[in-house]
mmCIF file of N, CA, C and O in Angstrom:
data_model
loop_
_atom_site.group_PDB
_atom_site.id
_atom_site.type_symbol
_atom_site.label_atom_id
_atom_site.label_comp_id
_atom_site.label_asym_id
_atom_site.label_seq_id
_atom_site.Cartn_x
_atom_site.Cartn_y
_atom_site.Cartn_z
ATOM 1 N N MET A 28 -23.042 70.303 -14.729
ATOM 2 C CA MET A 28 -24.089 69.596 -15.797
ATOM 3 C C MET A 28 -25.105 68.845 -14.618
ATOM 4 O O MET A 28 -24.587 68.221 -13.996
ATOM 5 N N ALA A 29 -26.215 69.423 -14.659
ATOM 6 C CA ALA A 29 -27.463 68.790 -13.650
ATOM 7 C C ALA A 29 -27.950 67.702 -14.263
ATOM 8 O O ALA A 29 -28.320 67.672 -15.527
ATOM 9 N N LEU A 30 -28.117 66.732 -13.682
ATOM 10 C CA LEU A 30 -28.996 65.486 -14.229
ATOM 11 C C LEU A 30 -30.442 65.467 -13.504
ATOM 12 O O LEU A 30 -30.560 65.593 -12.222
ATOM 13 N N SER A 31 -31.448 65.450 -14.080
ATOM 14 C CA SER A 31 -32.675 65.273 -13.660
ATOM 15 C C SER A 31 -33.515 64.270 -14.274
ATOM 16 O O SER A 31 -33.289 64.016 -15.400
ATOM 17 N N PHE A 32 -34.468 63.739 -13.361
ATOM 18 C CA PHE A 32 -35.556 62.765 -14.457
ATOM 19 C C PHE A 32 -36.701 62.861 -13.767
ATOM 20 O O PHE A 32 -36.833 63.272 -12.334
ATOM 21 N N THR A 33 -37.568 62.451 -14.392
ATOM 22 C CA THR A 33 -39.096 62.451 -13.827
ATOM 23 C C THR A 33 -39.642 61.148 -13.447
ATOM 24 O O THR A 33 -39.584 60.296 -14.576
ATOM 25 N N VAL A 34 -40.302 61.122 -12.563
ATOM 26 C CA VAL A 34 -40.893 59.405 -12.023
ATOM 27 C C VAL A 34 -42.332 59.901 -11.979
ATOM 28 O O VAL A 34 -42.871 60.967 -11.835
ATOM 29 N N PRO A 35 -43.172 58.839 -12.322
ATOM 30 C CA PRO A 35 -44.684 59.088 -12.093
ATOM 31 C C PRO A 35 -45.177 59.213 -10.909
ATOM 32 O O PRO A 35 -44.268 58.768 -9.826
ATOM 33 N N SER A 36 -46.260 59.902 -10.801
ATOM 34 C CA SER A 36 -46.762 60.250 -9.147
ATOM 35 C C SER A 36 -47.154 59.009 -8.435
ATOM 36 O O SER A 36 -46.904 58.988 -7.256
ATOM 37 N N ASN A 37 -47.147 57.877 -8.942
ATOM 38 C CA ASN A 37 -47.384 56.452 -8.105
ATOM 39 C C ASN A 37 -45.999 55.793 -8.031
ATOM 40 O O ASN A 37 -46.428 54.775 -7.757
ATOM 41 N N TYR A 38 -45.107 56.297 -8.218
ATOM 42 C CA TYR A 38 -43.683 55.683 -8.231
ATOM 43 C C TYR A 38 -43.727 55.177 -6.632
ATOM 44 O O TYR A 38 -42.705 54.220 -6.466
ATOM 45 N N GLY A 39 -43.942 55.883 -5.642
ATOM 46 C CA GLY A 39 -43.855 55.335 -4.283
ATOM 47 C C GLY A 39 -44.470 54.177 -4.101
ATOM 48 O O GLY A 39 -43.690 53.452 -3.035
ATOM 49 N N ASN A 40 -45.278 53.356 -4.663
ATOM 50 C CA ASN A 40 -45.686 52.211 -4.607
ATOM 51 C C ASN A 40 -44.610 51.288 -4.799
ATOM 52 O O ASN A 40 -44.562 50.305 -4.208
ATOM 53 N N VAL A 41 -44.078 51.643 -6.122
ATOM 54 C CA VAL A 41 -42.720 50.699 -6.423
ATOM 55 C C VAL A 41 -41.722 50.647 -5.270
ATOM 56 O O VAL A 41 -41.084 49.780 -4.962
ATOM 57 N N VAL A 42 -41.314 51.980 -4.953
ATOM 58 C CA VAL A 42 -40.414 52.054 -3.787
ATOM 59 C C VAL A 42 -41.027 51.194 -2.409
ATOM 60 O O VAL A 42 -40.054 50.380 -1.799
ATOM 61 N N ALA A 43 -42.318 51.349 -2.047
ATOM 62 C CA ALA A 43 -42.617 50.771 -0.736
ATOM 63 C C ALA A 43 -42.531 49.015 -1.159
ATOM 64 O O ALA A 43 -42.068 48.624 -0.043
ATOM 65 N N ILE A 44 -42.940 48.488 -2.480
ATOM 66 C CA ILE A 44 -42.664 47.121 -2.484
ATOM 67 C C ILE A 44 -41.236 46.845 -2.395
ATOM 68 O O ILE A 44 -41.050 45.843 -1.685
ATOM 69 N N ALA A 45 -40.433 47.481 -3.018
ATOM 70 C CA ALA A 45 -38.872 47.271 -2.981
ATOM 71 C C ALA A 45 -38.325 47.168 -1.546
ATOM 72 O O ALA A 45 -37.521 46.408 -1.301
ATOM 73 N N LEU A 46 -38.565 48.150 -0.988
ATOM 74 C CA LEU A 46 -38.230 48.399 0.474
ATOM 75 C C LEU A 46 -39.132 47.484 1.519
ATOM 76 O O LEU A 46 -38.278 47.223 2.574
ATOM 77 N N GLY A 47 -40.049 46.949 1.312
ATOM 78 C CA GLY A 47 -41.034 46.448 2.205
ATOM 79 C C GLY A 47 -41.075 44.740 1.860
ATOM 80 O O GLY A 47 -40.772 44.047 2.586
ATOM 81 N N ALA A 48 -41.864 44.664 0.833
ATOM 82 C CA ALA A 48 -42.032 43.292 0.568
ATOM 83 C C ALA A 48 -41.072 42.233 0.039
ATOM 84 O O ALA A 48 -41.128 41.083 0.455
ATOM 85 N N ILE A 49 -40.038 42.892 -0.647
ATOM 86 C CA ILE A 49 -39.006 42.088 -0.936
ATOM 87 C C ILE A 49 -37.971 41.421 0.214
ATOM 88 O O ILE A 49 -37.906 40.196 0.247
ATOM 89 N N PRO A 50 -37.610 42.164 0.896
ATOM 90 C CA PRO A 50 -36.979 41.758 2.009
ATOM 91 C C PRO A 50 -38.016 40.657 2.999
ATOM 92 O O PRO A 50 -37.430 39.684 3.594
ATOM 93 N N PHE A 51 -39.319 41.277 3.208
ATOM 94 C CA PHE A 51 -40.094 40.132 3.861
ATOM 95 C C PHE A 51 -40.050 38.927 3.232
ATOM 96 O O PHE A 51 -39.985 37.963 4.058
ATOM 97 N N LEU A 52 -40.414 38.858 2.042
ATOM 98 C CA LEU A 52 -40.283 37.313 1.201
ATOM 99 C C LEU A 52 -39.215 36.661 1.196
ATOM 100 O O LEU A 52 -39.090 35.463 1.669
ATOM 101 N N GLY A 53 -37.954 37.409 1.582
ATOM 102 C CA GLY A 53 -36.686 36.730 1.617
ATOM 103 C C GLY A 53 -36.602 36.094 3.064
ATOM 104 O O GLY A 53 -36.144 35.115 3.205
ATOM 105 N N PHE A 54 -37.200 36.813 3.999
ATOM 106 C CA PHE A 54 -37.059 36.215 5.351
ATOM 107 C C PHE A 54 -37.904 35.160 5.622
ATOM 108 O O PHE A 54 -37.727 33.996 6.192
ATOM 109 N N VAL A 55 -39.121 35.256 4.775
ATOM 110 C CA VAL A 55 -39.992 34.258 4.939
ATOM 111 C C VAL A 55 -39.616 32.917 4.293
ATOM 112 O O VAL A 55 -39.494 31.677 4.592
ATOM 113 N N HIS A 56 -38.982 33.239 3.186
ATOM 114 C CA HIS A 56 -38.492 31.864 2.566
ATOM 115 C C HIS A 56 -37.209 31.476 3.222
ATOM 116 O O HIS A 56 -37.247 30.085 3.315
ATOM 117 N N GLY A 57 -36.150 32.001 4.007
ATOM 118 C CA GLY A 57 -35.432 31.463 4.884
ATOM 119 C C GLY A 57 -35.873 31.012 5.970
ATOM 120 O O GLY A 57 -35.459 29.990 6.249
ATOM 121 N N TYR A 58 -36.752 31.496 6.680
ATOM 122 C CA TYR A 58 -37.630 30.784 7.828
ATOM 123 C C TYR A 58 -38.176 29.236 7.425
ATOM 124 O O TYR A 58 -37.808 28.578 8.173
ATOM 125 N N ILE A 59 -38.705 29.358 6.161
ATOM 126 C CA ILE A 59 -39.304 27.948 5.737
ATOM 127 C C ILE A 59 -38.339 27.109 5.331
ATOM 128 O O ILE A 59 -38.248 26.069 5.684
ATOM 129 N N THR A 60 -37.314 27.604 4.617
ATOM 130 C CA THR A 60 -36.114 26.594 4.187
ATOM 131 C C THR A 60 -35.443 26.057 5.601
ATOM 132 O O THR A 60 -35.011 24.859 5.418
ATOM 133 N N THR A 61 -35.252 27.098 6.337
ATOM 134 C CA THR A 61 -34.415 26.595 7.692
ATOM 135 C C THR A 61 -35.294 25.490 8.316
ATOM 136 O O THR A 61 -34.571 24.301 8.861
ATOM 137 N N GLY A 62 -36.655 25.732 8.612
ATOM 138 C CA GLY A 62 -37.539 24.612 9.250
ATOM 139 C C GLY A 62 -37.377 23.340 8.483
ATOM 140 O O GLY A 62 -37.241 22.054 9.037
ATOM 141 N N LEU A 63 -37.517 23.225 7.118
ATOM 142 C CA LEU A 63 -37.691 22.179 6.484
ATOM 143 C C LEU A 63 -36.071 21.521 6.582
ATOM 144 O O LEU A 63 -36.158 20.093 6.293
ATOM 145 N N ARG A 64 -34.977 22.196 6.203
ATOM 146 C CA ARG A 64 -33.982 21.605 6.251
ATOM 147 C C ARG A 64 -33.512 20.914 7.661
ATOM 148 O O ARG A 64 -32.940 19.817 7.515
ATOM 149 N N LYS A 65 -33.883 21.671 8.888
ATOM 150 C CA LYS A 65 -33.590 20.815 9.926
ATOM 151 C C LYS A 65 -34.424 19.603 10.098
ATOM 152 O O LYS A 65 -34.033 18.410 10.632
ATOM 153 N N ALA A 66 -35.857 19.682 9.780
ATOM 154 C CA ALA A 66 -36.706 18.360 9.989
ATOM 155 C C ALA A 66 -36.219 17.178 9.075
ATOM 156 O O ALA A 66 -36.247 16.156 9.260
ATOM 157 N N ALA A 67 -35.336 17.609 7.747
ATOM 158 C CA ALA A 67 -34.990 16.670 6.937
ATOM 159 C C ALA A 67 -33.466 16.205 7.404
ATOM 160 O O ALA A 67 -32.807 15.256 6.832
ATOM 161 N N GLY A 68 -33.071 16.801 8.114
ATOM 162 C CA GLY A 68 -31.773 16.454 8.654
ATOM 163 C C GLY A 68 -30.445 17.075 7.705
ATOM 164 O O GLY A 68 -29.369 16.376 7.878
ATOM 165 N N VAL A 69 -30.657 17.911 6.887
ATOM 166 C CA VAL A 69 -29.746 18.520 6.005
ATOM 167 C C VAL A 69 -28.850 19.341 6.778
ATOM 168 O O VAL A 69 -29.232 20.298 7.630
ATOM 169 N N PRO A 70 -27.451 19.058 6.818
ATOM 170 C CA PRO A 70 -26.735 20.016 7.844
ATOM 171 C C PRO A 70 -26.497 21.570 7.284
ATOM 172 O O PRO A 70 -26.590 21.584 6.041
ATOM 173 N N TYR A 71 -26.503 22.385 8.257
ATOM 174 C CA TYR A 71 -26.022 23.682 8.108
ATOM 175 C C TYR A 71 -24.731 23.970 7.529
ATOM 176 O O TYR A 71 -23.726 23.000 8.019
ATOM 177 N N PRO A 72 -24.393 24.737 6.532
ATOM 178 C CA PRO A 72 -24.876 25.458 5.808
ATOM 179 C C PRO A 72 -25.582 25.393 4.630
ATOM 180 O O PRO A 72 -26.029 26.146 3.999
ATOM 181 N N HIS A 73 -25.777 24.071 4.292
ATOM 182 C CA HIS A 73 -26.560 23.499 3.133
ATOM 183 C C HIS A 73 -27.932 23.943 3.149
ATOM 184 O O HIS A 73 -28.551 23.350 3.911
ATOM 185 N N SER A 74 -28.604 24.446 2.144
ATOM 186 C CA SER A 74 -30.030 24.782 1.999
ATOM 187 C C SER A 74 -30.800 23.654 1.540
ATOM 188 O O SER A 74 -31.982 23.347 1.853
ATOM 189 N N TYR A 75 -29.938 22.762 0.499
ATOM 190 C CA TYR A 75 -30.741 21.718 0.062
ATOM 191 C C TYR A 75 -29.752 20.350 0.319
ATOM 192 O O TYR A 75 -28.638 20.442 0.335
ATOM 193 N N ALA A 76 -30.606 19.263 -0.003
ATOM 194 C CA ALA A 76 -29.707 18.022 0.189
ATOM 195 C C ALA A 76 -28.922 17.671 -0.994
ATOM 196 O O ALA A 76 -29.304 18.097 -2.031
ATOM 197 N N THR A 77 -27.871 17.095 -0.710
ATOM 198 C CA THR A 77 -27.115 16.740 -1.877
ATOM 199 C C THR A 77 -27.806 15.244 -2.653
ATOM 200 O O THR A 77 -28.512 14.683 -1.875
ATOM 201 N N PRO A 78 -27.292 14.867 -3.664
ATOM 202 C CA PRO A 78 -27.820 13.639 -4.510
ATOM 203 C C PRO A 78 -27.379 12.448 -3.471
ATOM 204 O O PRO A 78 -28.577 11.598 -3.559
ATOM 205 N N ASP A 79 -26.534 12.217 -2.796
ATOM 206 C CA ASP A 79 -26.343 11.203 -1.855
ATOM 207 C C ASP A 79 -27.133 11.016 -0.742
ATOM 208 O O ASP A 79 -27.614 10.108 -0.324
ATOM 209 N N GLN A 80 -27.366 12.388 -0.243
ATOM 210 C CA GLN A 80 -28.522 12.405 0.872
ATOM 211 C C GLN A 80 -29.653 11.974 0.302
ATOM 212 O O GLN A 80 -30.402 11.311 1.157
ATOM 213 N N CYS A 81 -30.254 12.564 -0.809
ATOM 214 C CA CYS A 81 -31.503 11.912 -1.290
ATOM 215 C C CYS A 81 -31.673 10.480 -1.438
ATOM 216 O O CYS A 81 -32.721 9.877 -1.517
ATOM 217 N N ALA A 82 -30.421 10.009 -2.033
ATOM 218 C CA ALA A 82 -30.516 8.399 -2.173
ATOM 219 C C ALA A 82 -30.564 7.658 -1.021
ATOM 220 O O ALA A 82 -31.248 6.680 -0.716
ATOM 221 N N LYS A 83 -30.277 8.359 0.145
ATOM 222 C CA LYS A 83 -30.148 7.795 1.474
ATOM 223 C C LYS A 83 -31.544 7.908 2.229
ATOM 224 O O LYS A 83 -32.041 6.920 3.074
ATOM 225 N N ASN A 84 -32.252 9.159 1.909
ATOM 226 C CA ASN A 84 -33.479 9.628 2.518
ATOM 227 C C ASN A 84 -34.342 9.945 1.684
ATOM 228 O O ASN A 84 -34.182 10.918 0.979
ATOM 229 N N VAL A 85 -35.408 9.380 1.368
ATOM 230 C CA VAL A 85 -36.621 9.839 0.313
ATOM 231 C C VAL A 85 -37.276 11.217 0.698
ATOM 232 O O VAL A 85 -37.526 11.817 -0.063
ATOM 233 N N ILE A 86 -37.076 11.485 2.119
ATOM 234 C CA ILE A 86 -38.045 12.794 2.475
ATOM 235 C C ILE A 86 -37.093 13.921 2.045
ATOM 236 O O ILE A 86 -37.546 14.832 1.712
ATOM 237 N N LEU A 87 -35.865 13.893 1.810
ATOM 238 C CA LEU A 87 -34.983 15.077 1.428
ATOM 239 C C LEU A 87 -35.347 15.597 0.094
ATOM 240 O O LEU A 87 -34.973 16.776 -0.121
ATOM 241 N N HIS A 88 -35.630 14.761 -1.024
ATOM 242 C CA HIS A 88 -35.977 15.303 -2.465
ATOM 243 C C HIS A 88 -37.580 15.281 -2.494
ATOM 244 O O HIS A 88 -37.794 15.642 -3.634
ATOM 245 N N LEU A 89 -38.464 15.185 -1.414
ATOM 246 C CA LEU A 89 -39.820 15.785 -1.544
ATOM 247 C C LEU A 89 -40.114 17.020 -1.790
ATOM 248 O O LEU A 89 -39.500 17.744 -0.927
ATOM 249 N N PRO A 90 -40.909 17.589 -2.640
ATOM 250 C CA PRO A 90 -41.237 19.275 -2.337
ATOM 251 C C PRO A 90 -41.971 19.426 -1.132
ATOM 252 O O PRO A 90 -42.621 18.338 -0.376
ATOM 253 N N SER A 91 -41.825 20.667 -0.724
ATOM 254 C CA SER A 91 -42.560 20.858 0.717
ATOM 255 C C SER A 91 -44.051 20.544 0.868
ATOM 256 O O SER A 91 -44.607 20.145 1.912
ATOM 257 N N HIS A 92 -44.768 20.682 -0.312
ATOM 258 C CA HIS A 92 -46.109 20.474 -0.240
ATOM 259 C C HIS A 92 -46.558 19.053 -0.029
ATOM 260 O O HIS A 92 -47.677 18.546 0.109
ATOM 261 N N GLN A 93 -45.561 18.266 -0.183
ATOM 262 C CA GLN A 93 -46.024 16.693 -0.241
ATOM 263 C C GLN A 93 -45.279 16.198 1.052
ATOM 264 O O GLN A 93 -45.564 15.067 1.593
ATOM 265 N N LEU A 94 -44.620 17.032 1.895
ATOM 266 C CA LEU A 94 -43.895 16.519 3.411
ATOM 267 C C LEU A 94 -45.178 16.158 4.226
ATOM 268 O O LEU A 94 -44.898 15.207 4.974
ATOM 269 N N ALA A 95 -46.197 16.988 3.932
ATOM 270 C CA ALA A 95 -47.324 16.582 5.152
ATOM 271 C C ALA A 95 -48.050 15.495 4.704
ATOM 272 O O ALA A 95 -48.658 14.846 5.843
ATOM 273 N N ILE A 96 -48.084 15.078 3.469
ATOM 274 C CA ILE A 96 -48.899 13.910 2.928
ATOM 275 C C ILE A 96 -47.934 12.431 3.305
ATOM 276 O O ILE A 96 -48.341 11.401 3.762
ATOM 277 N N TYR A 97 -46.769 12.785 3.242
ATOM 278 C CA TYR A 97 -45.764 11.573 3.456
ATOM 279 C C TYR A 97 -45.854 11.292 5.133
ATOM 280 O O TYR A 97 -45.936 10.763 5.707
#
């Protein structure tokens, strides 16, 4: 029993996005999160501060776009 399926002619764009952009965006997210985590003093491997850490340090719960203002 043979299985076949047909994909649209521009399906290569979908594959290019899946294999290129998504891993790149994951890397960028990790890079930004690591930099902000270190600046805020959140210990590795935690990406985000705990509620106890936020109560002690106001910078830990600010969104990243407000860190430059603070």
